[in-house]
PDB file of C-alpha atoms in Angstrom:
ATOM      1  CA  UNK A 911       0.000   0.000   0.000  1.00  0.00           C
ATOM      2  CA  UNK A 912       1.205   3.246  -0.736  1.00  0.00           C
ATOM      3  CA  UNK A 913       2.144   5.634   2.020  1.00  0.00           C
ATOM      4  CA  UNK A 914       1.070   9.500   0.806  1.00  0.00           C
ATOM      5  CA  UNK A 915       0.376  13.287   1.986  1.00  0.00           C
ATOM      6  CA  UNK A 916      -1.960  13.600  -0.571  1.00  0.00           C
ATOM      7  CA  UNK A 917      -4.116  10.820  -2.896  1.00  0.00           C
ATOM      8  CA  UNK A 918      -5.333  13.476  -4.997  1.00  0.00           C
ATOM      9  CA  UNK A 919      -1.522  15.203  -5.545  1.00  0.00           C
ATOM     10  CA  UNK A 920       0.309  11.825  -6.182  1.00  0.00           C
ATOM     11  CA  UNK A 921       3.616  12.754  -6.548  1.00  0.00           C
ATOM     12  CA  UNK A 922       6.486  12.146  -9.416  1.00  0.00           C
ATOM     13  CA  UNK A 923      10.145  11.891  -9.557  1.00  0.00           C
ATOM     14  CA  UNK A 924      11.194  13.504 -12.773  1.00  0.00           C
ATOM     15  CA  UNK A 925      14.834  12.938 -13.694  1.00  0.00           C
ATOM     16  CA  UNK A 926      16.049  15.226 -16.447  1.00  0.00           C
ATOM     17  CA  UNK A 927      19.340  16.252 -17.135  1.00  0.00           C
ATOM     18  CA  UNK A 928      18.303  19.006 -19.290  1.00  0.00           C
ATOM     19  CA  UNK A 929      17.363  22.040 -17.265  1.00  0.00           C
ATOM     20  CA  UNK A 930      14.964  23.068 -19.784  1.00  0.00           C
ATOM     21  CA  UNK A 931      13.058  20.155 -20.678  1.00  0.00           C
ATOM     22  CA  UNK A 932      12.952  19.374 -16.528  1.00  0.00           C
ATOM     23  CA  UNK A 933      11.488  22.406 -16.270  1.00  0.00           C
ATOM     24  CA  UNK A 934       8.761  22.258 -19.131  1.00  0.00           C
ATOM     25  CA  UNK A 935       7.875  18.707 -17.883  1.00  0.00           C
ATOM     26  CA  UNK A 936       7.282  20.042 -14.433  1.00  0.00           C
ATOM     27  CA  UNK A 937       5.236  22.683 -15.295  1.00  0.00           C
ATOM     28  CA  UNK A 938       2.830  20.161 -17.168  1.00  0.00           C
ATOM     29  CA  UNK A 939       3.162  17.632 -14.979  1.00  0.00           C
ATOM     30  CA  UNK A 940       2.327  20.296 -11.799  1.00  0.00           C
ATOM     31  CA  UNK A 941      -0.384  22.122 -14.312  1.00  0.00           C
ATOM     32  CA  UNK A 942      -2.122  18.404 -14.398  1.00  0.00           C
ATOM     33  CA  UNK A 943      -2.186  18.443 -10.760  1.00  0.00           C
ATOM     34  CA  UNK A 944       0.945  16.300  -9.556  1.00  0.00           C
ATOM     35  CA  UNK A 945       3.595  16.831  -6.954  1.00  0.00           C
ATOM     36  CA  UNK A 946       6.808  16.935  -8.915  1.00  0.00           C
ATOM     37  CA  UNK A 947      10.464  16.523  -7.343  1.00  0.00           C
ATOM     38  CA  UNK A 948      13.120  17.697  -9.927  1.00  0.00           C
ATOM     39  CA  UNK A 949      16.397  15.680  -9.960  1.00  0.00           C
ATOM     40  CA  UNK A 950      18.863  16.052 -12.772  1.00  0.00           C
ATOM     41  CA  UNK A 951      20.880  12.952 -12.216  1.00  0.00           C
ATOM     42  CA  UNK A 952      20.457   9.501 -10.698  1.00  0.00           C
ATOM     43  CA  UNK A 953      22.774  10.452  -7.683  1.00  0.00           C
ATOM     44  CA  UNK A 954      19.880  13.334  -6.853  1.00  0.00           C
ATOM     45  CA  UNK A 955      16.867  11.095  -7.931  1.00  0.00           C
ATOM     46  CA  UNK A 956      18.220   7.818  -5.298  1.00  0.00           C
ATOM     47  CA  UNK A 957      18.455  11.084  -2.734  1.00  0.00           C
ATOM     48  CA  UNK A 958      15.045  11.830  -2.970  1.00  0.00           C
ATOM     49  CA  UNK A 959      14.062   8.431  -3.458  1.00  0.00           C
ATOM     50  CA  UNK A 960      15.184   8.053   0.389  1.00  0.00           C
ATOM     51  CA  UNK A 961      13.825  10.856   1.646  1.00  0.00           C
ATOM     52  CA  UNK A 962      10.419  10.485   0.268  1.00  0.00           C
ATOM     53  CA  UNK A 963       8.430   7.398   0.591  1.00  0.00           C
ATOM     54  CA  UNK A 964       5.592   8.740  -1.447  1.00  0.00           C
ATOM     55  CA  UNK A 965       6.647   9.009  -4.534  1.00  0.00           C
ATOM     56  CA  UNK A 966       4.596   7.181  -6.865  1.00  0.00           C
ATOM     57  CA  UNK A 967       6.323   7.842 -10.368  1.00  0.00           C
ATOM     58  CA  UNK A 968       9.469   7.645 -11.721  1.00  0.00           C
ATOM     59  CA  UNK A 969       9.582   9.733 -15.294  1.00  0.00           C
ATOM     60  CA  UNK A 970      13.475   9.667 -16.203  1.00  0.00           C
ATOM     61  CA  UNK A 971      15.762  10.013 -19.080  1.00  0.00           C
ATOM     62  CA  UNK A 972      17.591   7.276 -20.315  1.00  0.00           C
ATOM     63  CA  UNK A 973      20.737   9.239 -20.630  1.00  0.00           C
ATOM     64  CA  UNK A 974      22.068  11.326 -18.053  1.00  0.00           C
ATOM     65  CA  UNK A 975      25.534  12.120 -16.941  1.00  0.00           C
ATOM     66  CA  UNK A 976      27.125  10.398 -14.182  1.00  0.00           C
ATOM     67  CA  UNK A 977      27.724   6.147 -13.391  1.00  0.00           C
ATOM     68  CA  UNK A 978      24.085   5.388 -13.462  1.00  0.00           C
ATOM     69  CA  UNK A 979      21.392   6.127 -16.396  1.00  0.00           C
ATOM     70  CA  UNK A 980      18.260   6.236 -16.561  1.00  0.00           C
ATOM     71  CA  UNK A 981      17.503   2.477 -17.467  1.00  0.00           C
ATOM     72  CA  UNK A 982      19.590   1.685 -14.461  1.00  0.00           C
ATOM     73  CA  UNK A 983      17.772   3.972 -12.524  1.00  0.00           C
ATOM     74  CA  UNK A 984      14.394   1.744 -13.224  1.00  0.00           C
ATOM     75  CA  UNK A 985      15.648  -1.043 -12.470  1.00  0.00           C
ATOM     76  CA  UNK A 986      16.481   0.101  -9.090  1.00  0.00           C
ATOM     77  CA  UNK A 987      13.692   1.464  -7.897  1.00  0.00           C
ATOM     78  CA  UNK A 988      11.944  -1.322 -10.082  1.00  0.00           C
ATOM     79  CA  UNK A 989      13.812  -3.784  -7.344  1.00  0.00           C
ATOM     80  CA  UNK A 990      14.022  -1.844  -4.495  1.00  0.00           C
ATOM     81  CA  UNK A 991      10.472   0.163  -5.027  1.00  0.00           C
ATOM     82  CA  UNK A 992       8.458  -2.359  -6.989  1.00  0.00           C
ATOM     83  CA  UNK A 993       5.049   0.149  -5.929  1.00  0.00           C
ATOM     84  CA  UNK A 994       6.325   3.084  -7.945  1.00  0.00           C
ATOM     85  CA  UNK A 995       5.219   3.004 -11.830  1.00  0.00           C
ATOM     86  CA  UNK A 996       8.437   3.982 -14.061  1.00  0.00           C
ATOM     87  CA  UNK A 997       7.990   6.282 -17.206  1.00  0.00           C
ATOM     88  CA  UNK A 998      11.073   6.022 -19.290  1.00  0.00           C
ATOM     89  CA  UNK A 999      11.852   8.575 -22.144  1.00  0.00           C
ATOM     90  CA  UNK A1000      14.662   9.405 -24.632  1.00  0.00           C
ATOM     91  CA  UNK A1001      15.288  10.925 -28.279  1.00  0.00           C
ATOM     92  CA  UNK A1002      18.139   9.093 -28.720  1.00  0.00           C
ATOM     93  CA  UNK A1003      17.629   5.223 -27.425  1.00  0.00           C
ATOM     94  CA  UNK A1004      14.711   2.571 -28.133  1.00  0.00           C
ATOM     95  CA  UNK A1005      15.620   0.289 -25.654  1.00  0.00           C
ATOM     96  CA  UNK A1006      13.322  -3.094 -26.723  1.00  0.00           C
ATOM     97  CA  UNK A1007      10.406  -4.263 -23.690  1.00  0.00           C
ATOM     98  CA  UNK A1008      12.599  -6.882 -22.993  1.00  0.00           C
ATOM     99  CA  UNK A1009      15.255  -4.032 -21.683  1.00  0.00           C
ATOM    100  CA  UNK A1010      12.666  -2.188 -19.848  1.00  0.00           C
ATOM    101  CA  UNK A1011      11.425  -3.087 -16.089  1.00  0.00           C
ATOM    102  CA  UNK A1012       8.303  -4.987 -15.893  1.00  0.00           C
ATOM    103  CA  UNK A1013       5.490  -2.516 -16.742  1.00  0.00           C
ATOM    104  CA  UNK A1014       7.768   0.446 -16.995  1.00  0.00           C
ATOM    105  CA  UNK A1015       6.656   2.265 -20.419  1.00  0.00           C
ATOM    106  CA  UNK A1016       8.732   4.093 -22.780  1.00  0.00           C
ATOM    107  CA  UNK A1017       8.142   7.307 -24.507  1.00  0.00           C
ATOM    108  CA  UNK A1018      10.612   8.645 -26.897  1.00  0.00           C
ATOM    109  CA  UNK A1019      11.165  12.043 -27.424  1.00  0.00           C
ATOM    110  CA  UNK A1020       9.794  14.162 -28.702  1.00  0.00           C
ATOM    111  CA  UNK A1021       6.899  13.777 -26.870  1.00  0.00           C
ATOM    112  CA  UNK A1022       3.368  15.702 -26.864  1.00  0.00           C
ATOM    113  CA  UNK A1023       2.815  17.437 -24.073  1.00  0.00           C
ATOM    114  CA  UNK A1024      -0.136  15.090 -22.990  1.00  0.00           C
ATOM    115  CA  UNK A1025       1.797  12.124 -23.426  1.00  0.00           C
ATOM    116  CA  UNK A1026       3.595  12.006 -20.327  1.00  0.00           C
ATOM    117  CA  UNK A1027       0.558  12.825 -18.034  1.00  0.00           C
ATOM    118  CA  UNK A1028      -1.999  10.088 -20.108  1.00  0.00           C
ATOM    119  CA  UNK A1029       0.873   7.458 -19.396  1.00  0.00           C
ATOM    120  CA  UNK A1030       1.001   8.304 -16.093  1.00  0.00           C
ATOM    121  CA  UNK A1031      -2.531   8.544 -14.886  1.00  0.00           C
ATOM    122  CA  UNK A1032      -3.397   5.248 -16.460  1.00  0.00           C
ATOM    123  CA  UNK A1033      -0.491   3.692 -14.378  1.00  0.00           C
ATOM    124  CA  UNK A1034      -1.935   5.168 -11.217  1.00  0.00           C
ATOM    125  CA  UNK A1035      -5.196   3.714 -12.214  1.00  0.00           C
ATOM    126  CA  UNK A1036      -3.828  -0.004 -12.680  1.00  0.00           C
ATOM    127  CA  UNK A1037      -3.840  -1.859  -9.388  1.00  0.00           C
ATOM    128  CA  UNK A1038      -0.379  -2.851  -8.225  1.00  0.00           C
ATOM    129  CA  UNK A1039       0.495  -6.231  -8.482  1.00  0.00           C
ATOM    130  CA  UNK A1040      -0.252  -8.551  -5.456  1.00  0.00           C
ATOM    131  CA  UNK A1041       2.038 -10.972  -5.869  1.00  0.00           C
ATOM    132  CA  UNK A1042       4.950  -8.477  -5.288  1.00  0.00           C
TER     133      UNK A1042
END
């Protein structure tokens, strides 16, 4: 069961290295009515990950700098943080399904500016999986 301030606010980690596409994205994403924590590296999205047991979406770029990308990133939290649903984007990879996290969906870039917020209220909507 998920642990949150506020079921109506559900709240997403958005990893973007880009300062300007973070910031676009959170201004949708906060215009549609989500919490949004900014991170623009894994290093700052594993930080927040610790500090905030309520986060219910990862959105992340594949490729950020640092040791860890974004792919790696899922799979963390996808083994660590199995509740959280994991939105995956890039313009320059197609990683195949069988790269991706169970249930973790990919958008690549560019993206509409509905796209990310339609993905990511139909995960919320999908009941997490019981046997996990």
């Amino acid at each position: 069961m998920r642990s949150h301030a506020n079921p109506l606010r559900p709240v997403v980690l958005l990893v973007e290295d880009e300062p300007l596409v973070r910031m676009d994205a959170a201004d949708v994403l906060e215009h549609a009515g989500f919490e949004v924590i900014e991170a623009s590296d894994a290093r700052a999205a594993k930080e927040a990950l610790d500090r905030r047991p309520d986060i219910h979406v990862l959105f992340t770029d594949v490729q950020m700098p640092g040791p860890m990308n974004g792919l790696d990133l899922a799979w963390l939290v996808h083994n660590h943080r199995p509740d959280i649903c994991l939105v995956i984007t890039s313009g320059h990879l197609r990683p195949d399904q069988d790269n991706l996290p169970e249930r973790a969906v990919f958008i690549a870039k560019p993206y509409t500016e509905q796209a990310p917020t339609s993905i990511i209220r139909t995960l919320l909507k999908k009941p997490a999986d019981p046997s996990r």
